[in-house]
XYZ file of C-alpha atoms in Angstrom:
137
model
C 62.555 49.322 27.347
C 59.737 51.280 28.916
C 61.164 50.789 32.429
C 64.430 52.636 31.679
C 63.569 55.265 34.310
C 64.302 52.672 37.021
C 68.024 53.035 36.249
C 67.864 56.313 38.173
C 68.056 54.202 41.339
C 71.797 54.165 40.672
C 72.415 50.458 41.168
C 71.644 47.226 39.323
C 67.904 46.937 38.799
C 65.606 44.807 36.680
C 61.903 45.071 36.033
C 58.907 44.757 33.773
C 56.249 47.282 32.907
C 52.704 46.451 31.960
C 49.612 48.157 30.646
C 46.273 46.373 30.370
C 43.824 46.544 27.486
C 42.196 49.955 27.148
C 44.809 51.295 29.626
C 42.681 50.366 32.652
C 45.727 49.337 34.686
C 49.426 50.155 34.571
C 52.170 48.587 36.649
C 55.872 48.189 37.158
C 57.404 45.205 38.922
C 61.023 45.873 39.741
C 63.766 44.408 41.835
C 67.340 44.776 42.946
C 69.430 42.044 44.532
C 68.018 43.157 47.910
C 64.426 44.324 47.379
C 61.403 43.695 45.216
C 58.320 45.879 44.847
C 55.383 46.385 42.502
C 53.596 49.658 41.803
C 50.106 49.593 40.307
C 48.003 52.445 38.962
C 44.291 52.043 38.341
C 40.792 52.752 39.627
C 38.809 50.645 42.118
C 35.959 50.682 39.623
C 37.725 49.818 36.356
C 37.878 52.572 33.758
C 40.579 53.813 31.401
C 43.403 55.820 32.925
C 43.942 57.825 29.770
C 45.561 56.780 26.538
C 49.069 57.996 27.430
C 49.137 56.365 30.886
C 51.350 53.293 30.638
C 53.372 51.224 33.064
C 56.537 53.045 32.068
C 55.014 56.493 32.428
C 52.570 56.122 35.332
C 53.861 53.252 37.489
C 57.649 53.280 37.147
C 58.100 56.736 38.738
C 56.028 55.596 41.751
C 58.186 52.474 42.111
C 61.342 54.547 41.844
C 60.200 57.024 44.515
C 59.269 54.178 46.870
C 62.601 52.401 46.358
C 64.519 55.642 46.977
C 62.516 56.171 50.184
C 63.382 52.643 51.347
C 67.063 53.377 50.790
C 66.871 56.695 52.659
C 65.139 55.187 55.700
C 66.918 51.843 55.838
C 70.453 50.571 56.068
C 72.899 51.700 53.383
C 72.507 49.797 50.140
C 75.270 47.462 49.147
C 75.929 47.560 45.436
C 75.423 43.960 44.427
C 75.405 42.945 40.807
C 73.052 40.269 39.564
C 74.826 36.916 39.368
C 73.351 34.261 37.076
C 72.784 30.845 38.652
C 75.059 27.965 37.576
C 72.373 26.739 35.159
C 72.720 29.928 33.067
C 75.605 30.380 30.633
C 76.764 33.891 29.720
C 78.275 34.161 26.244
C 79.447 36.934 23.904
C 77.462 36.519 20.691
C 77.813 37.995 17.204
C 74.579 40.029 16.836
C 74.586 39.401 13.080
C 74.178 35.635 13.244
C 73.769 34.426 16.850
C 77.032 32.465 16.872
C 79.841 32.923 19.390
C 81.598 36.227 18.712
C 84.919 36.112 16.875
C 87.870 37.765 18.621
C 87.764 40.719 16.221
C 84.026 40.744 15.537
C 80.991 42.603 16.887
C 79.543 41.293 20.142
C 76.662 41.456 22.568
C 76.232 39.561 25.835
C 73.461 36.943 25.907
C 72.247 34.449 28.515
C 71.401 30.799 27.795
C 70.057 27.864 29.737
C 73.027 25.493 30.032
C 73.243 23.281 26.970
C 71.416 25.686 24.643
C 74.285 28.132 24.047
C 75.869 28.175 20.575
C 79.130 26.262 20.140
C 80.237 27.571 16.732
C 82.275 30.756 16.356
C 81.249 33.420 13.882
C 83.371 34.179 10.841
C 82.986 37.943 10.194
C 84.455 37.520 6.699
C 81.658 35.115 5.773
C 78.974 37.834 5.638
C 78.056 38.580 2.048
C 78.461 42.155 0.867
C 74.785 42.410 -0.131
C 73.478 41.109 3.215
C 71.414 43.563 5.239
C 72.418 43.486 8.897
C 69.646 44.453 11.288
C 70.030 45.094 15.005
C 68.350 42.383 17.088
C 66.893 44.884 19.538
């Protein structure tokens, strides 16, 4: 998404950008498994930042610079991957129909609250030749 620049941190990172109506505020809230920070761009007296100033463009680079500075001045970062809690099921899903991926079929990784994950396996041969397959993302 619009926060892709945060990947430049070089370790697992997650975040969300935001831009308010009329581009009066832009922000990025990002986190690793060890830190969390929010960068905000705006004026004390609200007014538009400019039509091309978004969370991804204006706030994410500030967040990234701050997080890199934390790493340079603090203890060495340990590369820790995000681990879903026990209440979250991780499944390989067929992107064409949302069912569990067949052994030889296409697949994407999806996360589900326990009990909501699909329990049927996709049959790649079942897709009709005239079906239009669209990417989910």
